[in-house]
PDB file of C-alpha atoms in Angstrom:
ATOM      1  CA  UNK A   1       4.580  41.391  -9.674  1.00 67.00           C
ATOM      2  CA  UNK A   2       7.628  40.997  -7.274  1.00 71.00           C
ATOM      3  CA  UNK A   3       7.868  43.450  -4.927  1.00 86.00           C
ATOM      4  CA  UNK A   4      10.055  44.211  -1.888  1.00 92.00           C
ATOM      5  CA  UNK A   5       9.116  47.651  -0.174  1.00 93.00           C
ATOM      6  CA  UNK A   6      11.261  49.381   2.544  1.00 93.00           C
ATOM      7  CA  UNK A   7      10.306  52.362   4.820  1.00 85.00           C
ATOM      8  CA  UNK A   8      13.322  55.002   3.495  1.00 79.00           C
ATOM      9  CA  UNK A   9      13.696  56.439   6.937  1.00 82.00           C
ATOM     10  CA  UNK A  10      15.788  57.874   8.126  1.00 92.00           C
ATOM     11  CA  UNK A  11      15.589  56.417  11.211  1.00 96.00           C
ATOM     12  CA  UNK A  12      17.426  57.782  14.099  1.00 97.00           C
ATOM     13  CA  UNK A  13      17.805  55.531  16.940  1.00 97.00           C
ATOM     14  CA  UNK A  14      19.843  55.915  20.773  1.00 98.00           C
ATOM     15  CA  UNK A  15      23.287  54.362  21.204  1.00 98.00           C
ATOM     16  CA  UNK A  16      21.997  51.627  23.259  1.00 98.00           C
ATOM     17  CA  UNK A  17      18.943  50.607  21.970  1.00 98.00           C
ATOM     18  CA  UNK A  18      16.888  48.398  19.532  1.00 97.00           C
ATOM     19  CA  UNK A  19      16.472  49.773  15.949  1.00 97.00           C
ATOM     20  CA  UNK A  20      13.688  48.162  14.189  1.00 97.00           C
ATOM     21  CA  UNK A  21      13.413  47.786   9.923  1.00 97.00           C
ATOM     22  CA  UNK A  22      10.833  46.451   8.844  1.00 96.00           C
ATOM     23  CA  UNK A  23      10.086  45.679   4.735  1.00 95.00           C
ATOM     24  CA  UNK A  24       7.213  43.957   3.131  1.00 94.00           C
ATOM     25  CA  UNK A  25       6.399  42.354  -0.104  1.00 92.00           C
ATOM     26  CA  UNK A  26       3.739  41.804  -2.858  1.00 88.00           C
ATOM     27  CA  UNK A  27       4.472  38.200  -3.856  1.00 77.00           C
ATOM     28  CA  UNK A  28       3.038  35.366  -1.937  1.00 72.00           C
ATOM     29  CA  UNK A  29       5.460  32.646  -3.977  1.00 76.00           C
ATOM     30  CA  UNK A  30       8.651  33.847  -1.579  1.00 76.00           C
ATOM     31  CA  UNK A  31      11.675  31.572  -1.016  1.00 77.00           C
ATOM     32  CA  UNK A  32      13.992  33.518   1.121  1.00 89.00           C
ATOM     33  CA  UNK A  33      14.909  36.850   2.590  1.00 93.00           C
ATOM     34  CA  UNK A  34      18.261  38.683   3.127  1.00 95.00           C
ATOM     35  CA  UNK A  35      19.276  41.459   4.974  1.00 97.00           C
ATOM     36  CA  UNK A  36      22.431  43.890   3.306  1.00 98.00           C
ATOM     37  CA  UNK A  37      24.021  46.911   5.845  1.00 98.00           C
ATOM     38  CA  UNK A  38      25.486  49.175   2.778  1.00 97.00           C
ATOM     39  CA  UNK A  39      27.484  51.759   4.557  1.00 96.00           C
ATOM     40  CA  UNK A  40      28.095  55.294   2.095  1.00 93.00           C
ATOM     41  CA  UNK A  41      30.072  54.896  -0.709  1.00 91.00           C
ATOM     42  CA  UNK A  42      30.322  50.933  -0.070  1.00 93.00           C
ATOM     43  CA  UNK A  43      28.746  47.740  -1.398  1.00 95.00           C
ATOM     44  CA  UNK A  44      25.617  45.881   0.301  1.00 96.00           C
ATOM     45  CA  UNK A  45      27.405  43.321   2.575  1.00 96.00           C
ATOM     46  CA  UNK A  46      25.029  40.294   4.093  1.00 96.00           C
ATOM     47  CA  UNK A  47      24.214  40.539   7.288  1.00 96.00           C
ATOM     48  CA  UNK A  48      21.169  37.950   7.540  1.00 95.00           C
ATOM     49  CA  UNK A  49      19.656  35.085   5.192  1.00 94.00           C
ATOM     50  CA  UNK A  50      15.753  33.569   6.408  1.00 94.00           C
ATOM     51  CA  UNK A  51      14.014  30.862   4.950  1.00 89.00           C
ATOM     52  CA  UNK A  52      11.171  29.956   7.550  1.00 88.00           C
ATOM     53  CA  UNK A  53       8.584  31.666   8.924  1.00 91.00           C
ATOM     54  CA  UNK A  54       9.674  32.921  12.709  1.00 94.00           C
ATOM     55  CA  UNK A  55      12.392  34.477  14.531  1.00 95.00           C
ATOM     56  CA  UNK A  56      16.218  34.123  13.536  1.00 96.00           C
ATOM     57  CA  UNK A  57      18.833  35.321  15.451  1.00 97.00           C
ATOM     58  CA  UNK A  58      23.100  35.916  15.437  1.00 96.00           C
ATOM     59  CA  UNK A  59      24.655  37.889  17.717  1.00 97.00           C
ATOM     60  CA  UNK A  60      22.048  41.432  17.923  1.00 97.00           C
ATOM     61  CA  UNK A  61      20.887  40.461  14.716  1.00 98.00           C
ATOM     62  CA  UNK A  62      17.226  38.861  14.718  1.00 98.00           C
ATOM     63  CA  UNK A  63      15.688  38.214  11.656  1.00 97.00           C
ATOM     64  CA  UNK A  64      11.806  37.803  11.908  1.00 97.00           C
ATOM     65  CA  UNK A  65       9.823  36.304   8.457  1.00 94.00           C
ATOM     66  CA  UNK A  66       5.852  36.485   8.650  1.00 93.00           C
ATOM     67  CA  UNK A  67       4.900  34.769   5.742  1.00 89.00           C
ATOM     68  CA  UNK A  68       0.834  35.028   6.024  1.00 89.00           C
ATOM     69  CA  UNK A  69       1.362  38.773   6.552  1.00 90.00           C
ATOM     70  CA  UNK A  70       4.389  38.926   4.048  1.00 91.00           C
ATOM     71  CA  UNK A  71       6.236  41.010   5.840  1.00 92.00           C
ATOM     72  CA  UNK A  72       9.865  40.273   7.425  1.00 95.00           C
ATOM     73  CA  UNK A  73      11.687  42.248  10.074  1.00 96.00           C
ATOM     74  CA  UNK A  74      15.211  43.185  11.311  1.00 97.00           C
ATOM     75  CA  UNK A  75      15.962  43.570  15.071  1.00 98.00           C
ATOM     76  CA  UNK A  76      19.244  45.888  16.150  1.00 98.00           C
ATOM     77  CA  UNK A  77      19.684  44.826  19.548  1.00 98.00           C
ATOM     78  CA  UNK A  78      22.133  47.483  21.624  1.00 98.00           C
ATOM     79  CA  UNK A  79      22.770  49.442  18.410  1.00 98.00           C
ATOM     80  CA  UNK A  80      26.011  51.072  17.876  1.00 97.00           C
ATOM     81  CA  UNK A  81      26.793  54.158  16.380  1.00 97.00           C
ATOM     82  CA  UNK A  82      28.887  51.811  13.794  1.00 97.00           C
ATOM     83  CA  UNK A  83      25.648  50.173  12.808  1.00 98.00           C
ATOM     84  CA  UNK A  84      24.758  53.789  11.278  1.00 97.00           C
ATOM     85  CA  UNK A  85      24.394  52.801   7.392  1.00 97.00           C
ATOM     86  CA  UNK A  86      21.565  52.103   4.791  1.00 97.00           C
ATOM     87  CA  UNK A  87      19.557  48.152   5.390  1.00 98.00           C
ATOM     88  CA  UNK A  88      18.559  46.887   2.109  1.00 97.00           C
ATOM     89  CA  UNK A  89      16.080  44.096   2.515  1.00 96.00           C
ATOM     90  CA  UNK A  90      16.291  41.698  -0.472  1.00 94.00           C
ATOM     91  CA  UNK A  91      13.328  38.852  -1.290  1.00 91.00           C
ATOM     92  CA  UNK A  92      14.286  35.730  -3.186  1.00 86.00           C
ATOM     93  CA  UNK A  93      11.004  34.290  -5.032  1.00 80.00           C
ATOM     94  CA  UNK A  94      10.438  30.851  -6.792  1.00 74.00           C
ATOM     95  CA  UNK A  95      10.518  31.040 -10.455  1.00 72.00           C
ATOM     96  CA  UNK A  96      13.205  34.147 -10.448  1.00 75.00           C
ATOM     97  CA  UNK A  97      16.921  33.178 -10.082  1.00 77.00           C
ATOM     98  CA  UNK A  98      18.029  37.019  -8.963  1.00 84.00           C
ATOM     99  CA  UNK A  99      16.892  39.114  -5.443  1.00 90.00           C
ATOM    100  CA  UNK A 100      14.707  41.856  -5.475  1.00 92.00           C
ATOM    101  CA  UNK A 101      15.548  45.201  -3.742  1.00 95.00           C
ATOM    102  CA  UNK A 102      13.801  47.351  -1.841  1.00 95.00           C
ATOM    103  CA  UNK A 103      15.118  51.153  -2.072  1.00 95.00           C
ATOM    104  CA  UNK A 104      16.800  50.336   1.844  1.00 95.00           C
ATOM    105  CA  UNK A 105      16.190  51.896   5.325  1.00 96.00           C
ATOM    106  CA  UNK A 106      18.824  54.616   6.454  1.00 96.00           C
ATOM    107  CA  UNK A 107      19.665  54.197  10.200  1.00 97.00           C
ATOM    108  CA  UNK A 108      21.670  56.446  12.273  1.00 97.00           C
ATOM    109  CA  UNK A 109      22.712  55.747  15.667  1.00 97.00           C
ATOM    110  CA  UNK A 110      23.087  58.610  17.687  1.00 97.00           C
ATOM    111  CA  UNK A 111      26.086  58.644  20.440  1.00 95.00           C
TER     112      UNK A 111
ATOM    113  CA  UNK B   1      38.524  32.689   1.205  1.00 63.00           C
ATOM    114  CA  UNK B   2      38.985  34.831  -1.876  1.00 73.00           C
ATOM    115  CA  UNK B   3      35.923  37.528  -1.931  1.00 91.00           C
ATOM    116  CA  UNK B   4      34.374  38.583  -4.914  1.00 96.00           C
ATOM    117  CA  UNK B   5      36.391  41.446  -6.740  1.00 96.00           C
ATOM    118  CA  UNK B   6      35.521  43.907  -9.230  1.00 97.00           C
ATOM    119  CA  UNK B   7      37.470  46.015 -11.777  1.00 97.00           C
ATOM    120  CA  UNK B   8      38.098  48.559 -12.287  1.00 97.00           C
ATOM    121  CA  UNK B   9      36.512  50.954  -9.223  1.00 97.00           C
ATOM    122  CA  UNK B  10      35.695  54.082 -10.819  1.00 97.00           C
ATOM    123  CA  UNK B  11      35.566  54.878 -14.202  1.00 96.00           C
ATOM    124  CA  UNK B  12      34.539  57.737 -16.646  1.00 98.00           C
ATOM    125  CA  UNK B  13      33.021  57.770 -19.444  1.00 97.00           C
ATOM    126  CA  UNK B  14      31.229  60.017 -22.364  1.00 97.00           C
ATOM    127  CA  UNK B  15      27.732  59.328 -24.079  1.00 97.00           C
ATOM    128  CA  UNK B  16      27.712  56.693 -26.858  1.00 97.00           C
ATOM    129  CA  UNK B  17      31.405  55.188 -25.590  1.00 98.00           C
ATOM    130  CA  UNK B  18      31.507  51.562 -24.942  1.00 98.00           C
ATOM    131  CA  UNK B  19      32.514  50.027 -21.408  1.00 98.00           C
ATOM    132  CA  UNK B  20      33.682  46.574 -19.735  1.00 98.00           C
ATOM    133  CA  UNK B  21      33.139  45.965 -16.332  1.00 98.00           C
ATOM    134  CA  UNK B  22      35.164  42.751 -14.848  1.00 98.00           C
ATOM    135  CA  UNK B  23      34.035  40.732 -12.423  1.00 98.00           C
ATOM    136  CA  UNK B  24      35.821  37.657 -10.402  1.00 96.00           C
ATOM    137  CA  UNK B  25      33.774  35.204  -8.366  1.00 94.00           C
ATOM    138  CA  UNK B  26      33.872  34.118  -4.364  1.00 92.00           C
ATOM    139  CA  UNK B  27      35.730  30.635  -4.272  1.00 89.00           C
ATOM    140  CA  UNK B  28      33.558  28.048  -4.981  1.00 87.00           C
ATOM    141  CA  UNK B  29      30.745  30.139  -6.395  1.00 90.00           C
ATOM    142  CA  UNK B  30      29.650  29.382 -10.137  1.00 90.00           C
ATOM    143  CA  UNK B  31      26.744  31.738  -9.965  1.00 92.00           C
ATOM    144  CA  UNK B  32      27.518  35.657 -10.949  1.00 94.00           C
ATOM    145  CA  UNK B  33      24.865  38.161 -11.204  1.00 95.00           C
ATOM    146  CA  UNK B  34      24.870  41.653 -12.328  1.00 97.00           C
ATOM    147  CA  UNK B  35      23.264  44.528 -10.587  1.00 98.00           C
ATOM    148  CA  UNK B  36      22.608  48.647 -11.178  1.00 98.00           C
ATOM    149  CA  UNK B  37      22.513  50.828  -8.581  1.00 97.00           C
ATOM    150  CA  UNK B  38      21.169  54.429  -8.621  1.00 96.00           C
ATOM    151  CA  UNK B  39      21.876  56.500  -6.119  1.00 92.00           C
ATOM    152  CA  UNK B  40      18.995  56.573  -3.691  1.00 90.00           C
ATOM    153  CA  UNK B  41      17.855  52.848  -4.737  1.00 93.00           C
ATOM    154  CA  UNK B  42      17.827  49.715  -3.946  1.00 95.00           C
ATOM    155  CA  UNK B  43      19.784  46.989  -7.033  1.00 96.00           C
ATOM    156  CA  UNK B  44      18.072  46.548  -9.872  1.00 96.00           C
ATOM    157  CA  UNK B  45      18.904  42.655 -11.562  1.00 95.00           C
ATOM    158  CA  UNK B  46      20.804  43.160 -14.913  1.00 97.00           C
ATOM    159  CA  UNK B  47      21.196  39.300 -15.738  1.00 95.00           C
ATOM    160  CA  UNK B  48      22.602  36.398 -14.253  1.00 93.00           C
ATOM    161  CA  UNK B  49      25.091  33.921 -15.746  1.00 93.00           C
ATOM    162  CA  UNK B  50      25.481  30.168 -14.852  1.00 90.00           C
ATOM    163  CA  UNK B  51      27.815  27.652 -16.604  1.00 87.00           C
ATOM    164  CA  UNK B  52      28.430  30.619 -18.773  1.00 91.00           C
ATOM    165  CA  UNK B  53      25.545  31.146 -20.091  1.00 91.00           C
ATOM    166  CA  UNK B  54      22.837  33.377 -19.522  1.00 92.00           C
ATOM    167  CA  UNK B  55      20.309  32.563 -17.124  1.00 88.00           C
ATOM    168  CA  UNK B  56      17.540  35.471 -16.248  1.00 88.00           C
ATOM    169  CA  UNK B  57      17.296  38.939 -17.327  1.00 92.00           C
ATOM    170  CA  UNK B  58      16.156  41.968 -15.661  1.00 92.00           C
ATOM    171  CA  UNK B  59      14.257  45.063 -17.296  1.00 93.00           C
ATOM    172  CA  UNK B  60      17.699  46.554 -19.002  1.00 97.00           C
ATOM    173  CA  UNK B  61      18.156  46.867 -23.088  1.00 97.00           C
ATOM    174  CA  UNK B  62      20.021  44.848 -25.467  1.00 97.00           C
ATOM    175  CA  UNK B  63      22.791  46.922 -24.989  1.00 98.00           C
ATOM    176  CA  UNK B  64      23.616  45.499 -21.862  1.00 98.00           C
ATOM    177  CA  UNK B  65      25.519  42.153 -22.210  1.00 97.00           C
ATOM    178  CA  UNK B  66      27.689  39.981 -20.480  1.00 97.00           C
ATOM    179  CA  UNK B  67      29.820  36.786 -20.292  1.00 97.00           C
ATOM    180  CA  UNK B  68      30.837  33.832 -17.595  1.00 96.00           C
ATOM    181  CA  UNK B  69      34.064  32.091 -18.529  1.00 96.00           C
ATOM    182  CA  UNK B  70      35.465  28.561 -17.622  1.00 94.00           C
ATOM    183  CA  UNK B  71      37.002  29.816 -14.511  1.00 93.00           C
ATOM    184  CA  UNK B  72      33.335  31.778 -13.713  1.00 94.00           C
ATOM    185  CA  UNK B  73      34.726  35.140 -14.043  1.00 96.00           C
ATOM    186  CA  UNK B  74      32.412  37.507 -15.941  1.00 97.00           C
ATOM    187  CA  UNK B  75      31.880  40.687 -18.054  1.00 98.00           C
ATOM    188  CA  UNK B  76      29.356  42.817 -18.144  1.00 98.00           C
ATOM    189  CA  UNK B  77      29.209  45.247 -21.575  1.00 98.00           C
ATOM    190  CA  UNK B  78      27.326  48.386 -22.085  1.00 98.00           C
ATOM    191  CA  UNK B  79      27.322  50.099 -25.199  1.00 98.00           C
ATOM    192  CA  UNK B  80      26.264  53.519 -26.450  1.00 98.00           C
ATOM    193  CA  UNK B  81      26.379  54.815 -22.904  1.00 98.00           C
ATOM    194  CA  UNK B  82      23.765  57.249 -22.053  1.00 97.00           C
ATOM    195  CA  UNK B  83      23.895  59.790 -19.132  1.00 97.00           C
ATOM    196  CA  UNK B  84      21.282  57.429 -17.292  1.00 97.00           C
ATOM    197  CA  UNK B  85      23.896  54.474 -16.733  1.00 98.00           C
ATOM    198  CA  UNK B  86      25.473  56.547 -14.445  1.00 98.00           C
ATOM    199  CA  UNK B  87      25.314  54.222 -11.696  1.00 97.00           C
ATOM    200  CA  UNK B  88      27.513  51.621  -9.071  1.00 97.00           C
ATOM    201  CA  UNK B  89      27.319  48.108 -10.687  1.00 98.00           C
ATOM    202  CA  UNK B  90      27.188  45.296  -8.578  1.00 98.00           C
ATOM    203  CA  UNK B  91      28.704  41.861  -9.139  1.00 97.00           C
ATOM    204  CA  UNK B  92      27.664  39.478  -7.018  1.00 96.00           C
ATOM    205  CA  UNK B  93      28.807  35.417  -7.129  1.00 94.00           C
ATOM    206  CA  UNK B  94      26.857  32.237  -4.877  1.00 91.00           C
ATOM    207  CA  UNK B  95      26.701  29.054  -5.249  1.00 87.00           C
ATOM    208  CA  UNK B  96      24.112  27.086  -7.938  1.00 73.00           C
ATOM    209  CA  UNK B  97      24.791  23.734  -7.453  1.00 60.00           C
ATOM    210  CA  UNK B  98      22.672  21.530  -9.655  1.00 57.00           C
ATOM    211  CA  UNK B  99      21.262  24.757 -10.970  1.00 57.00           C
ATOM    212  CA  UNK B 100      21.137  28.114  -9.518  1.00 54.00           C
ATOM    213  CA  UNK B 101      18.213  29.906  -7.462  1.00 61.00           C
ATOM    214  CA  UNK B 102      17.324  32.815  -5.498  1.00 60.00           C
ATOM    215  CA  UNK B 103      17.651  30.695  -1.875  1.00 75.00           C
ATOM    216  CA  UNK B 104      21.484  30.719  -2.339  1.00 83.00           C
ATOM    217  CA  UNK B 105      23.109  34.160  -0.393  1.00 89.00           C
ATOM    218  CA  UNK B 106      24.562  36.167  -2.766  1.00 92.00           C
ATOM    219  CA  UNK B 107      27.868  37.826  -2.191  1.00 94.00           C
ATOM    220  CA  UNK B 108      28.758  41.537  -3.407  1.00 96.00           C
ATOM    221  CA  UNK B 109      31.951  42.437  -4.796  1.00 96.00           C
ATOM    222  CA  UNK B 110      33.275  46.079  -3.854  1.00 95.00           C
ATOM    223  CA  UNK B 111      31.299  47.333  -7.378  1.00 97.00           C
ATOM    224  CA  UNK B 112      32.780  49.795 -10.171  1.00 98.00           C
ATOM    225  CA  UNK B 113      31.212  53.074  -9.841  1.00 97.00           C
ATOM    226  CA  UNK B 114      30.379  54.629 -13.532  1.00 98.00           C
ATOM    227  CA  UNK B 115      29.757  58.257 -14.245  1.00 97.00           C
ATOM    228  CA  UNK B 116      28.876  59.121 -17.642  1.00 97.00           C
ATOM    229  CA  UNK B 117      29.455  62.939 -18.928  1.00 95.00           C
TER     230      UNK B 117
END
């Protein structure tokens, strides 16, 4: 069974500082990871693609993959209240050609 | 760079009607997959089309269908709409190369919201 599970939130974070998502899943056969912001109303956009176990990082993105715990992170460094919107954290699994959802992370930045 | 774009963006419907939803690819993308969103939820995977054919299928009836043409485009069909398919479907295009899989990032167009009534 493919799984991808997200914490719903919200989360409410301080203009300023680091939000934190995290998202864990069930399959051990795991290719990939992505990370969508989908603000209200909008379509998931990618934010963040990791393939190997460790840290990942663009801009105050960084992407962290634990593959022995199967669990994968996304750091928010100096959120914004712009970053407000929901994460979706996607897993990409050998065998399956499509990404699996979890149900996202709402994050609001507070000014 | 032409984006992935998706017609049309809203869209009503009654139960039992029919409905097309259009999708065109990201430049250079042959890959186009399908997704349902519920409001609340994460995607859920409709199917996925490659070299216009279809390649993977998510939990969704036989009443859900689709195409890829030449130029990669794609369809999706629903028929005998029920007040459940009320939902924003996702098209979203990457690249497959020799053949598609899930490593590729997958790009989402804007998505056609559907309400049935």
């Amino acid at each position: 069974q493919k799984e991808v599970e997200q914490n719903s939130g919200p989360l409410s974070v301080p203009e300023g500082a680091i939000a934190s998502l995290n998202c864990t899943y069930s399959d051990r056969g795991s290719q990939s990871f992505f990370w969508y912001r989908q603000y209200s109303g909008k379509s998931p956009e990618l934010i963040m693609f990791i393939y190997s176990n460790g840290d990942k990082e663009d801009g105050r993105f960084t992407a962290q993959l634990n593959k022995a715990s199967q669990y994968v992170s996304l750091l928010i460094r100096d959120s914004q209240p712009s970053d407000s919107a929901t994460y979706l954290c996607a897993g990409g699994f050998f065998g399956a050609n499509n990404l699996f959802f979890g149900t996202g992370t709402r994050l609001t930045v507070i000014p | 760079e032409t984006g992935v774009t998706q017609s049309p963006t809203h869209l009503i419907k009654t139960r039992g009607q029919q409905v097309t939803l259009r999708c065109s690819s990201q430049s250079g993308h042959n890959t186009v997959s399908w997704y349902q969103q519920a409001l609340g939820q994460g995607p859920q995977f409709i199917f996925q089309y490659y070299r216009e054919e279809e390649n993977g299928r998510g939990n969704f009836p036989p009443r859900f269908s689709g195409l890829q043409f030449p130029n990669y485009s794609s369809e999706l069909n629903v028929n005998a709409l029920e007040l459940d398919d009320s939902a924003l479907y996702l098209c979203a295009s990457s690249k497959g190369g020799l053949s598609p899989d899930s490593n590729q990032p997958q790009h989402f167009g804007d998505g056609t919201r559907l309400s049935i009534l």
